[in-house]
Tab-separated table of C-alpha atoms in Angstrom:
chain	number	residue	atom	x	y	z
A	1	UNK	CA	-0.208	0.000	-0.060
A	2	UNK	CA	1.696	3.169	-0.929
A	3	UNK	CA	1.741	5.748	1.389
A	4	UNK	CA	1.824	9.317	0.187
A	5	UNK	CA	4.091	11.859	1.722
A	6	UNK	CA	1.731	15.924	1.593
A	7	UNK	CA	4.309	17.493	3.229
A	8	UNK	CA	5.978	20.745	2.172
A	9	UNK	CA	9.876	21.031	1.555
A	10	UNK	CA	10.754	24.180	2.658
A	11	UNK	CA	11.672	25.658	-0.761
A	12	UNK	CA	8.203	24.755	-1.419
A	13	UNK	CA	6.519	26.273	2.042
A	14	UNK	CA	8.845	29.184	1.107
A	15	UNK	CA	6.527	29.781	-2.546
A	16	UNK	CA	3.521	29.034	-0.849
A	17	UNK	CA	4.111	31.944	2.234
A	18	UNK	CA	5.773	34.651	-0.771
A	19	UNK	CA	2.307	33.724	-2.648
A	20	UNK	CA	0.493	34.529	-0.337
A	21	UNK	CA	1.406	37.175	0.566
A	22	UNK	CA	1.150	38.802	-2.524
A	23	UNK	CA	-1.429	38.320	-2.612
A	24	UNK	CA	-3.165	39.485	0.965
A	25	UNK	CA	-0.910	42.848	0.009
A	26	UNK	CA	-1.571	43.363	-4.157
A	27	UNK	CA	-5.005	40.893	-4.991
A	28	UNK	CA	-7.149	41.321	-2.399
A	29	UNK	CA	-7.280	44.562	-1.591
A	30	UNK	CA	-7.789	45.307	-5.541
A	31	UNK	CA	-10.534	42.911	-6.400
A	32	UNK	CA	-13.368	44.723	-5.853
A	33	UNK	CA	-11.984	47.884	-7.619
A	34	UNK	CA	-11.268	45.275	-11.250
A	35	UNK	CA	-14.343	43.363	-10.984
A	36	UNK	CA	-16.280	47.091	-10.286
A	37	UNK	CA	-14.065	48.446	-13.174
A	38	UNK	CA	-14.099	46.162	-15.234
A	39	UNK	CA	-10.437	45.803	-15.145
A	40	UNK	CA	-7.725	43.915	-16.697
A	41	UNK	CA	-5.080	44.276	-13.505
A	42	UNK	CA	-2.029	45.030	-15.871
A	43	UNK	CA	0.345	46.152	-13.125
A	44	UNK	CA	-0.489	43.397	-10.800
A	45	UNK	CA	0.467	40.363	-12.992
A	46	UNK	CA	3.776	42.303	-13.212
A	47	UNK	CA	4.100	42.598	-10.313
A	48	UNK	CA	4.195	38.746	-9.740
A	49	UNK	CA	6.086	38.198	-12.998
A	50	UNK	CA	8.555	40.424	-11.169
A	51	UNK	CA	8.176	37.640	-8.199
A	52	UNK	CA	8.888	34.384	-9.883
A	53	UNK	CA	5.740	33.507	-9.001
A	54	UNK	CA	3.617	33.347	-12.890
A	55	UNK	CA	6.339	31.427	-14.899
A	56	UNK	CA	7.650	28.142	-12.451
A	57	UNK	CA	7.291	25.751	-15.003
A	58	UNK	CA	9.425	27.907	-17.245
A	59	UNK	CA	12.643	25.771	-17.342
A	60	UNK	CA	15.851	27.028	-16.026
A	61	UNK	CA	17.832	26.762	-19.634
A	62	UNK	CA	14.860	29.440	-21.044
A	63	UNK	CA	15.186	32.093	-17.447
A	64	UNK	CA	12.775	30.054	-15.942
A	65	UNK	CA	12.979	27.941	-12.307
A	66	UNK	CA	12.093	24.863	-13.964
A	67	UNK	CA	9.869	23.642	-10.767
A	68	UNK	CA	7.068	21.703	-11.945
A	69	UNK	CA	3.580	21.307	-11.512
A	70	UNK	CA	3.047	21.025	-7.300
A	71	UNK	CA	4.734	23.976	-7.117
A	72	UNK	CA	2.510	26.129	-9.911
A	73	UNK	CA	-0.476	25.025	-7.751
A	74	UNK	CA	0.379	26.456	-4.312
A	75	UNK	CA	0.691	29.156	-6.101
A	76	UNK	CA	-2.447	29.804	-7.528
A	77	UNK	CA	-4.464	28.450	-4.395
A	78	UNK	CA	-3.623	30.947	-2.930
A	79	UNK	CA	-3.600	33.740	-5.358
A	80	UNK	CA	-7.097	32.280	-5.805
A	81	UNK	CA	-7.650	32.606	-2.648
A	82	UNK	CA	-6.650	36.911	-2.414
A	83	UNK	CA	-8.875	36.725	-6.122
A	84	UNK	CA	-10.145	34.036	-8.574
A	85	UNK	CA	-10.830	36.510	-11.406
A	86	UNK	CA	-6.903	37.596	-10.828
A	87	UNK	CA	-6.119	33.845	-10.622
A	88	UNK	CA	-7.293	33.737	-14.062
A	89	UNK	CA	-6.305	37.094	-16.065
A	90	UNK	CA	-2.459	35.799	-14.393
A	91	UNK	CA	-2.451	32.395	-15.617
A	92	UNK	CA	-4.025	32.785	-18.844
A	93	UNK	CA	0.176	33.436	-19.628
A	94	UNK	CA	1.232	30.665	-17.846
A	95	UNK	CA	-1.123	28.469	-19.221
A	96	UNK	CA	-0.243	29.938	-22.497
A	97	UNK	CA	3.565	28.795	-22.412
A	98	UNK	CA	2.785	24.885	-22.418
A	99	UNK	CA	2.770	24.025	-26.281
A	100	UNK	CA	5.870	26.001	-26.431
A	101	UNK	CA	7.911	24.462	-23.612
A	102	UNK	CA	6.732	20.657	-24.475
A	103	UNK	CA	6.626	20.763	-28.240
A	104	UNK	CA	7.966	24.619	-29.314
A	105	UNK	CA	11.069	24.279	-31.960
A	106	UNK	CA	14.314	25.490	-30.143
A	107	UNK	CA	14.175	28.961	-31.754
A	108	UNK	CA	10.080	29.388	-30.858
A	109	UNK	CA	11.816	28.956	-27.056
A	110	UNK	CA	14.655	31.633	-27.470
A	111	UNK	CA	11.961	33.622	-28.731
A	112	UNK	CA	9.255	33.719	-27.146
A	113	UNK	CA	9.277	31.558	-23.063
A	114	UNK	CA	11.730	35.049	-22.011
A	115	UNK	CA	9.202	37.734	-22.470
A	116	UNK	CA	7.068	35.683	-21.311
A	117	UNK	CA	9.151	35.351	-18.275
A	118	UNK	CA	9.779	38.675	-17.834
A	119	UNK	CA	6.183	39.802	-18.630
A	120	UNK	CA	6.617	42.129	-20.588
A	121	UNK	CA	4.462	40.002	-23.142
A	122	UNK	CA	1.018	38.969	-22.224
A	123	UNK	CA	-0.153	36.186	-23.668
A	124	UNK	CA	-3.442	33.906	-24.088
A	125	UNK	CA	-5.137	30.892	-25.422
A	126	UNK	CA	-7.697	30.911	-28.104
A	127	UNK	CA	-8.165	27.175	-28.365
A	128	UNK	CA	-12.394	27.908	-27.474
A	129	UNK	CA	-15.390	27.815	-30.028
A	130	UNK	CA	-18.844	28.972	-30.026
A	131	UNK	CA	-19.910	25.359	-30.634
A	132	UNK	CA	-17.412	23.011	-29.019
A	133	UNK	CA	-16.554	24.874	-25.924
A	134	UNK	CA	-13.769	23.472	-25.255
A	135	UNK	CA	-14.074	20.159	-26.826
A	136	UNK	CA	-10.888	19.471	-29.093
A	137	UNK	CA	-12.711	16.350	-30.563
A	138	UNK	CA	-15.289	19.214	-31.991
A	139	UNK	CA	-13.102	21.829	-33.138
A	140	UNK	CA	-14.292	23.679	-36.473
A	141	UNK	CA	-10.857	25.956	-37.282
A	142	UNK	CA	-9.172	25.045	-40.440
A	143	UNK	CA	-5.669	25.835	-40.689
A	144	UNK	CA	-5.186	25.213	-43.857
A	145	UNK	CA	-0.825	25.739	-45.767
A	146	UNK	CA	-0.543	28.363	-48.434
A	147	UNK	CA	3.096	28.236	-49.140
A	148	UNK	CA	5.049	28.978	-46.094
A	149	UNK	CA	2.018	29.660	-43.999
A	150	UNK	CA	-1.331	28.599	-43.013
A	151	UNK	CA	-4.924	30.392	-43.150
A	152	UNK	CA	-6.680	30.454	-40.198
A	153	UNK	CA	-10.289	30.099	-40.945
A	154	UNK	CA	-12.157	30.025	-37.829
A	155	UNK	CA	-13.768	32.016	-34.764
A	156	UNK	CA	-12.709	31.400	-30.970
A	157	UNK	CA	-14.647	32.946	-27.683
A	158	UNK	CA	-14.103	32.504	-24.036
A	159	UNK	CA	-10.334	34.196	-25.146
A	160	UNK	CA	-9.776	35.131	-21.418
A	161	UNK	CA	-7.310	38.202	-21.336
A	162	UNK	CA	-7.125	38.226	-24.710
A	163	UNK	CA	-8.123	41.971	-24.980
A	164	UNK	CA	-4.703	42.336	-23.826
A	165	UNK	CA	-2.460	39.554	-24.547
A	166	UNK	CA	0.402	40.322	-26.919
A	167	UNK	CA	0.288	36.840	-28.896
A	168	UNK	CA	-1.989	33.748	-28.046
A	169	UNK	CA	-1.560	30.207	-28.702
A	170	UNK	CA	-4.629	29.348	-31.027
A	171	UNK	CA	-5.638	25.658	-32.200
A	172	UNK	CA	-6.666	24.565	-35.200
A	173	UNK	CA	-7.617	21.622	-36.821
A	174	UNK	CA	-5.172	20.682	-39.853
A	175	UNK	CA	-5.100	17.586	-40.968
A	176	UNK	CA	-9.448	16.965	-41.519
A	177	UNK	CA	-9.362	13.548	-42.932
A	178	UNK	CA	-7.646	11.592	-39.429
A	179	UNK	CA	-9.980	10.766	-35.969
A	180	UNK	CA	-11.745	14.242	-34.479
A	181	UNK	CA	-8.538	14.228	-31.332
A	182	UNK	CA	-6.214	13.977	-34.044
A	183	UNK	CA	-4.280	16.762	-37.047
A	184	UNK	CA	-5.110	19.266	-34.780
A	185	UNK	CA	-1.599	21.894	-34.282
A	186	UNK	CA	-0.924	24.660	-32.724
A	187	UNK	CA	-0.118	27.873	-33.813
A	188	UNK	CA	1.434	31.223	-31.869
A	189	UNK	CA	-0.199	34.359	-33.413
A	190	UNK	CA	-0.396	38.194	-32.497
A	191	UNK	CA	-3.100	39.189	-31.505
A	192	UNK	CA	-3.353	42.190	-33.586
A	193	UNK	CA	-3.670	41.549	-36.731
């Protein structure tokens, strides 16, 4: 019978405490104002970046801390305690970095991960669609190669932080002749098109 030890290491405890202190000082006192004004908490997100709270999973060779999902969850839990809306807004860039970390070329990692790590660029995910939600098996957006480029046709909804993002990770079907859960590609898209 396996026993799981959920006690935190000293480093994890320090990270959790730092995230809680940030949430108590910067997030919770401003959450109501952000909601009333329908404002995007850009400056607070920058401060979280400066502390390294939003990029713990970026590998060290690309400027990050090379930590794992557990450490990221500790941070998200504390930031979400301060305000779930802030946790969602600040988490957009983190989530958008994962396809680059796991499947990006070396050139893409060099180009995109440093500005994500420093908070210089905000990112979003362009996954959900009007008729599919986040069900990628029913993805309708298509990307067709045209020479050295792709032409993307489709609609996306519920793009958290999209109105503030500099770039987004867009998912589109590139091979309609395979099973629904295959033939899908990720694209880095500037949001100022």
